[in-house]
mmCIF file of C-alpha atoms in Angstrom:
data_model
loop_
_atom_site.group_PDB
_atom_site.id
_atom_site.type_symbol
_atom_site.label_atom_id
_atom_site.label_comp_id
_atom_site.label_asym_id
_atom_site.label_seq_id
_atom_site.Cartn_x
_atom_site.Cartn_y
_atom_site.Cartn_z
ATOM 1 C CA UNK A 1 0.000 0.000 0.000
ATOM 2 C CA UNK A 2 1.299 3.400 -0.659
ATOM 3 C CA UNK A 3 -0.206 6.725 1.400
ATOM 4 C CA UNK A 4 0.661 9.817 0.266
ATOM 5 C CA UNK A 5 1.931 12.829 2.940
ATOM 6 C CA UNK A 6 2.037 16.394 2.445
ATOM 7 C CA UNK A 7 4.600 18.356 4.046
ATOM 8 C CA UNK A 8 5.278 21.983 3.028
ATOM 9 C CA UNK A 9 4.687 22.493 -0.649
ATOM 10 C CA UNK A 10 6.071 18.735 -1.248
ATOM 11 C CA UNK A 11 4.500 15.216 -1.542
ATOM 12 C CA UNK A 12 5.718 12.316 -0.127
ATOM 13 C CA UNK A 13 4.992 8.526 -1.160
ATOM 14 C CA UNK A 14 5.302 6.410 1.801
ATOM 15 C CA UNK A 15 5.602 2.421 1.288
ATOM 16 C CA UNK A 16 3.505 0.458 3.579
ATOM 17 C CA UNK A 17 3.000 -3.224 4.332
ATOM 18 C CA UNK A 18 -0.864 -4.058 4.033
ATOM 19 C CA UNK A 19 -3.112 -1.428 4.523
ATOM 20 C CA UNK A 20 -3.086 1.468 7.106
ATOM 21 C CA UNK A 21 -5.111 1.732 9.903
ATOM 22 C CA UNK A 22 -3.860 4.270 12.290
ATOM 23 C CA UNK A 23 -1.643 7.749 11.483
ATOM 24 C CA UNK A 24 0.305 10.306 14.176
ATOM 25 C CA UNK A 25 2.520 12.989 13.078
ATOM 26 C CA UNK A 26 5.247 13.810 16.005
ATOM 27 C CA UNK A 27 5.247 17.357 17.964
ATOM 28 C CA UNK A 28 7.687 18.453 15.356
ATOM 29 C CA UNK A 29 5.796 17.514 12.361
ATOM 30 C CA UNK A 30 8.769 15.818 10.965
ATOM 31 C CA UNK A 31 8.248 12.413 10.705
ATOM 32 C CA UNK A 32 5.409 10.152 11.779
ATOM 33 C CA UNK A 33 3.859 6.229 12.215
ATOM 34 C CA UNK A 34 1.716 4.145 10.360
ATOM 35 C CA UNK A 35 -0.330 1.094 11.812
ATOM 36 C CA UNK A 36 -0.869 -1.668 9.725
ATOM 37 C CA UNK A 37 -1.613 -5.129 10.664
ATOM 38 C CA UNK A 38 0.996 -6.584 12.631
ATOM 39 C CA UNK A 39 3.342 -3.767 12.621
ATOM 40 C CA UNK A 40 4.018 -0.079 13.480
ATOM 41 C CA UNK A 41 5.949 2.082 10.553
ATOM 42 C CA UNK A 42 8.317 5.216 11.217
ATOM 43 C CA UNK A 43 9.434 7.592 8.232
ATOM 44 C CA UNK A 44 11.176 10.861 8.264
ATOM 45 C CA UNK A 45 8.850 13.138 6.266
ATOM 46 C CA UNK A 46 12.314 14.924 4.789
ATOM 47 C CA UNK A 47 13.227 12.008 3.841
ATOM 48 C CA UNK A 48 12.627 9.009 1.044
ATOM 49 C CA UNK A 49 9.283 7.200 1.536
ATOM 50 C CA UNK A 50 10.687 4.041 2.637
ATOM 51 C CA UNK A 51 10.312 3.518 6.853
ATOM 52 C CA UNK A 52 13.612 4.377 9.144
ATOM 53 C CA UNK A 53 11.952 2.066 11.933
ATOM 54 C CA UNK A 54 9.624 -1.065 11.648
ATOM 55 C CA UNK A 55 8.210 -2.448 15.295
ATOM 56 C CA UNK A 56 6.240 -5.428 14.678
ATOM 57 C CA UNK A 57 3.377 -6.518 17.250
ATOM 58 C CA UNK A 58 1.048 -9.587 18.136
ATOM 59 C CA UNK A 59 -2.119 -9.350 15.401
ATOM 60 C CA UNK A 60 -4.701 -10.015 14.926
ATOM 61 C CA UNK A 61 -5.999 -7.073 17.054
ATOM 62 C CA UNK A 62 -5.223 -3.479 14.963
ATOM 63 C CA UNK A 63 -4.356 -0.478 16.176
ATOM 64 C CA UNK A 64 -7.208 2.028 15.866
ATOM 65 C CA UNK A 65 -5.658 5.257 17.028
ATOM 66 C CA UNK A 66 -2.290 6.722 17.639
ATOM 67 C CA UNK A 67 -1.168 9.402 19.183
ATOM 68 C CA UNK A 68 3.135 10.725 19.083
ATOM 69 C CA UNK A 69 4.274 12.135 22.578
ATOM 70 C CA UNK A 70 6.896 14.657 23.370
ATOM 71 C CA UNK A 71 9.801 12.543 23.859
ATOM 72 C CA UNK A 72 9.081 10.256 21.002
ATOM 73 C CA UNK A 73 7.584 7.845 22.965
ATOM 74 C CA UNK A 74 4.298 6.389 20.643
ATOM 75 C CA UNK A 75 0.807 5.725 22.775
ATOM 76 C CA UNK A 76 -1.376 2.921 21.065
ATOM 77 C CA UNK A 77 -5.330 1.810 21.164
ATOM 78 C CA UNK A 78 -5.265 -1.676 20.328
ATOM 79 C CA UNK A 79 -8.384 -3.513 21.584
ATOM 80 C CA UNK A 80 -9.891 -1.257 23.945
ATOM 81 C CA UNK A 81 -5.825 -1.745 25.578
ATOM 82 C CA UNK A 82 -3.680 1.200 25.393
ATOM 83 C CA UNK A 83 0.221 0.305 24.614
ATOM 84 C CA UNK A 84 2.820 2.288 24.788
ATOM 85 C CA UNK A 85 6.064 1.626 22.563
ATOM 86 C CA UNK A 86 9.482 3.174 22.579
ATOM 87 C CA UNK A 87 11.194 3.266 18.791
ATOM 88 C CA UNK A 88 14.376 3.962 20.553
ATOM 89 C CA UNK A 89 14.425 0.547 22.640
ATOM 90 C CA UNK A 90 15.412 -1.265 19.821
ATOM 91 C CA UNK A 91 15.575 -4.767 21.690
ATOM 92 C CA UNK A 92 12.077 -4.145 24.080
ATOM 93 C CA UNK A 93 10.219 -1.392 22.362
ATOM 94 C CA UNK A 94 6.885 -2.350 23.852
ATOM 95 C CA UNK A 95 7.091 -0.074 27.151
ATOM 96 C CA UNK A 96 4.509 -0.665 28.892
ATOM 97 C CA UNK A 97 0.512 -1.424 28.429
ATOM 98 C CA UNK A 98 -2.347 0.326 30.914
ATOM 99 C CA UNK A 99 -4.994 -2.581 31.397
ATOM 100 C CA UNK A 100 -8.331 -2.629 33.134
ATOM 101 C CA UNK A 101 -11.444 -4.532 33.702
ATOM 102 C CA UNK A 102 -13.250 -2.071 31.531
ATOM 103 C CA UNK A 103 -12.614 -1.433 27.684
ATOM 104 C CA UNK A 104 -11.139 2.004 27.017
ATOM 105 C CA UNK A 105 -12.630 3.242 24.125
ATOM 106 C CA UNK A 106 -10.640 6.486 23.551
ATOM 107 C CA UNK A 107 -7.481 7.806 24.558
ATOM 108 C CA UNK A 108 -5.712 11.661 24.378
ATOM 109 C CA UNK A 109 -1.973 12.663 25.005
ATOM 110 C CA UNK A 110 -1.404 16.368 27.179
ATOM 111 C CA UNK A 111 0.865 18.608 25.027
ATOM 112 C CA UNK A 112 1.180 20.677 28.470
ATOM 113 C CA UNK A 113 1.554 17.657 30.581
ATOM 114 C CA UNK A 114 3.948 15.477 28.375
ATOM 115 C CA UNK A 115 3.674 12.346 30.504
ATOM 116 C CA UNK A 116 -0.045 12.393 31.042
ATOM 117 C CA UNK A 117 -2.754 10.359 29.248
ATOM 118 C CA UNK A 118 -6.533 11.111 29.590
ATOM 119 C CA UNK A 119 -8.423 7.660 29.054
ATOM 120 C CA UNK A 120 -12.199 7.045 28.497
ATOM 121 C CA UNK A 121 -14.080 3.649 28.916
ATOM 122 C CA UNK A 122 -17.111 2.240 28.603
ATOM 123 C CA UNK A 123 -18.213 2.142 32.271
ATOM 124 C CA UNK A 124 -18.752 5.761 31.736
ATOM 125 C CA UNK A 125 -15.664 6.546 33.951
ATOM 126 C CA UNK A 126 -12.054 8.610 32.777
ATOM 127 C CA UNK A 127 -8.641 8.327 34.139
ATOM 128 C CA UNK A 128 -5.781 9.601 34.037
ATOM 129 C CA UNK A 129 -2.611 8.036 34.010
ATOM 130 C CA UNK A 130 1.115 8.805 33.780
ATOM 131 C CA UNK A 131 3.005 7.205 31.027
ATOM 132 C CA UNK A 132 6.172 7.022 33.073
ATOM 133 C CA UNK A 133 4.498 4.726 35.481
ATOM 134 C CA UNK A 134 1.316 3.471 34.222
ATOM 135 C CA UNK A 135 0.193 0.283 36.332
ATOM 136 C CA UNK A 136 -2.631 2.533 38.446
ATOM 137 C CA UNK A 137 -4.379 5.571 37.094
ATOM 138 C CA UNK A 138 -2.967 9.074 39.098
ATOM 139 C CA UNK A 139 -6.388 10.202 39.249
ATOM 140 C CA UNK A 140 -10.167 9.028 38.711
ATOM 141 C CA UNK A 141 -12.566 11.923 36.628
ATOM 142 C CA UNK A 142 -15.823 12.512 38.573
ATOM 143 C CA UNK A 143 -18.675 13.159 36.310
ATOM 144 C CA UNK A 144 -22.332 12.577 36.795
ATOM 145 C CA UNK A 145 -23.054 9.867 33.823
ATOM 146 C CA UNK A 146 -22.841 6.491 34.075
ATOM 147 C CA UNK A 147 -23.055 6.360 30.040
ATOM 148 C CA UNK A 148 -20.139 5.069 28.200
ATOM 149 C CA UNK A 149 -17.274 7.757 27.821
ATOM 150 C CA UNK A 150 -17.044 7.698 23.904
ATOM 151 C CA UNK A 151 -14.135 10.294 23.298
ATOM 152 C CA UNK A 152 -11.528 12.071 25.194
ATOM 153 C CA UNK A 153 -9.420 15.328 24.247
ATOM 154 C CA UNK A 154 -6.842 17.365 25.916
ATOM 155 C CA UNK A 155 -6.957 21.470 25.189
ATOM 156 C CA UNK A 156 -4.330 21.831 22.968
ATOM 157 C CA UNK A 157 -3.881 25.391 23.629
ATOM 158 C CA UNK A 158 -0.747 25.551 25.707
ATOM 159 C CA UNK A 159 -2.234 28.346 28.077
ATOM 160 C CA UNK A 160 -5.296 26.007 28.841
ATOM 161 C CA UNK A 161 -3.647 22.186 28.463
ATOM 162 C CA UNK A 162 -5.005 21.765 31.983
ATOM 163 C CA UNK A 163 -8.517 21.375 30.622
ATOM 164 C CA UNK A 164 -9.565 18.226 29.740
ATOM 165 C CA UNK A 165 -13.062 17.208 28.241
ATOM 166 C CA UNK A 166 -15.191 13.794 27.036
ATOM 167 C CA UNK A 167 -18.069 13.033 26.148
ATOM 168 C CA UNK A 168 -21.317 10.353 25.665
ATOM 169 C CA UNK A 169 -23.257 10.257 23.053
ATOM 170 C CA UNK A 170 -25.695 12.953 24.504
ATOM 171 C CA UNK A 171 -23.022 14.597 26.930
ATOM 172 C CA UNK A 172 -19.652 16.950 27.033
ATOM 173 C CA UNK A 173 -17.578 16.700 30.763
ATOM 174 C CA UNK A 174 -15.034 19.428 30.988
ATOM 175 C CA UNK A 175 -12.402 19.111 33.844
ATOM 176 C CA UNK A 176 -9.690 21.566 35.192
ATOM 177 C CA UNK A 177 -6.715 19.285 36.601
ATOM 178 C CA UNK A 178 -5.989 22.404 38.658
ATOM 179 C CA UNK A 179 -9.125 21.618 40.432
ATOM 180 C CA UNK A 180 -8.653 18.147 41.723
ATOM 181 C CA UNK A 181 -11.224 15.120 40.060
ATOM 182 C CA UNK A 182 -14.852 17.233 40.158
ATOM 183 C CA UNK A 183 -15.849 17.995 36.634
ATOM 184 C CA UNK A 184 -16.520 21.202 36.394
ATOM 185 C CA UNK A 185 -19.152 21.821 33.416
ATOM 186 C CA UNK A 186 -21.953 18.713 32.092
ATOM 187 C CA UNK A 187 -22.775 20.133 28.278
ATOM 188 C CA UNK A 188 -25.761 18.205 27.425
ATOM 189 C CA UNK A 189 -26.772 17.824 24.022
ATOM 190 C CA UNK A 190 -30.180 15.848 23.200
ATOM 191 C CA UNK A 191 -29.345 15.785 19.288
ATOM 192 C CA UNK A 192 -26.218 13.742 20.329
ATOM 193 C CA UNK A 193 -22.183 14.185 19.910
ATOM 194 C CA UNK A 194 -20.573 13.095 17.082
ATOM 195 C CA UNK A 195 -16.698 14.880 17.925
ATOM 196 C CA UNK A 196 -14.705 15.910 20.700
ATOM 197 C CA UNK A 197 -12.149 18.508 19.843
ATOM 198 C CA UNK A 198 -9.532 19.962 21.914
ATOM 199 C CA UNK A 199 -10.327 23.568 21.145
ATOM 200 C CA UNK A 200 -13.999 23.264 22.380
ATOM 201 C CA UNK A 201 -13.097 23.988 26.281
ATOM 202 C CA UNK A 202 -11.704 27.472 25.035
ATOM 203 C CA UNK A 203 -15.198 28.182 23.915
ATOM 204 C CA UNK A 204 -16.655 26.706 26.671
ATOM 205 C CA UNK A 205 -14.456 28.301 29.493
ATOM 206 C CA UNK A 206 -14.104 31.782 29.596
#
């Protein structure tokens, strides 16, 4: 399979075993990884379109989503399991994994906190957990649903990257990690959600 990148005013043909299913860009925007089945791809986008880096994993579960942290280090949803791999650990990339009873459905990176992830799961619950030590969650996201937690996102502006919102299918839960677990806003929306973005608590929170 060949995908095609853009970067700057060029295009770039990247080579890829089987078909893709998941795509991150790093902070830099100068290189990025493919998932396809059974393997995770890692090109330089100044570069030729052939992978630098192939880590290949346990199939036949995909990898849905992927998200590049600072530091390089690549989160993973694989089967309602999030993984975290290391490119640079050439011998044991595979880091670490954060498990639980309950299937995570959607997972988010902090651009402000580098080693947090914000994790949503079908109990209707969200975590938190730090990527540097990931076997228990650091903290546990109060909201008032009990509906599955469908998407998760980060604010991605750096002045706000303490907010942190997700949302059911008729619901948006904003929290301020300055302001321990209590959500502070429920966004109900009777039409339904279809997207989370990052950007959304700016508009939300004054």
């Amino acid at each position: 399979m060949t995908i095609s990148a853009k970067c700057q005013t060029n295009t770039i043909h990247l080579s890829l075993r089987g078909n893709g299913s998941a795509f991150a860009l790093n902070p830099l925007k100068d290189s990025c990884v493919i998932a396809s089945p059974g393997c995770l791809s890692f090109y330089d986008l100044n570069g030729i379109g052939s992978p630098r880096q192939v880590i290949h994993y346990e199939q036949p579960l995909k990898i849905t989503k992927l998200i590049y942290q600072f530091g390089g280090q690549v989160a993973a949803l694989r089967g309602g399991v999030v993984s975290l791999f290391d490119p640079n650990a050439a011998m044991r990339p595979l880091k670490a994994s954060i498990k639980s009873s309950y299937t995570m459905n959607d997972m988010d990176c902090s651009s402000s906190y580098t080693s947090l992830i914000g994790v949503c799961f079908d109990n209707g619950s969200t975590r938190i957990y730090d990527s540097r030590s990931c076997t228990h969650p650091t903290s546990n996201l109060i909201s008032s649903t009990t509906e599955p937690m469908l998407k998760i996102k980060w604010n991605t502006n750096i002045d706000s990257g303490h907010y942190l919102a997700a949302s059911s299918a008729t619901c948006l839960h904003i929290w301020d990690m300055r302001m321990h677990n209590t959500c502070i806003e429920d966004i109900s929306c009777e039409e339904g959600l279809t997207h989370c973005s990052g950007e959304v608590c700016s508009l939300v929170i004054k």
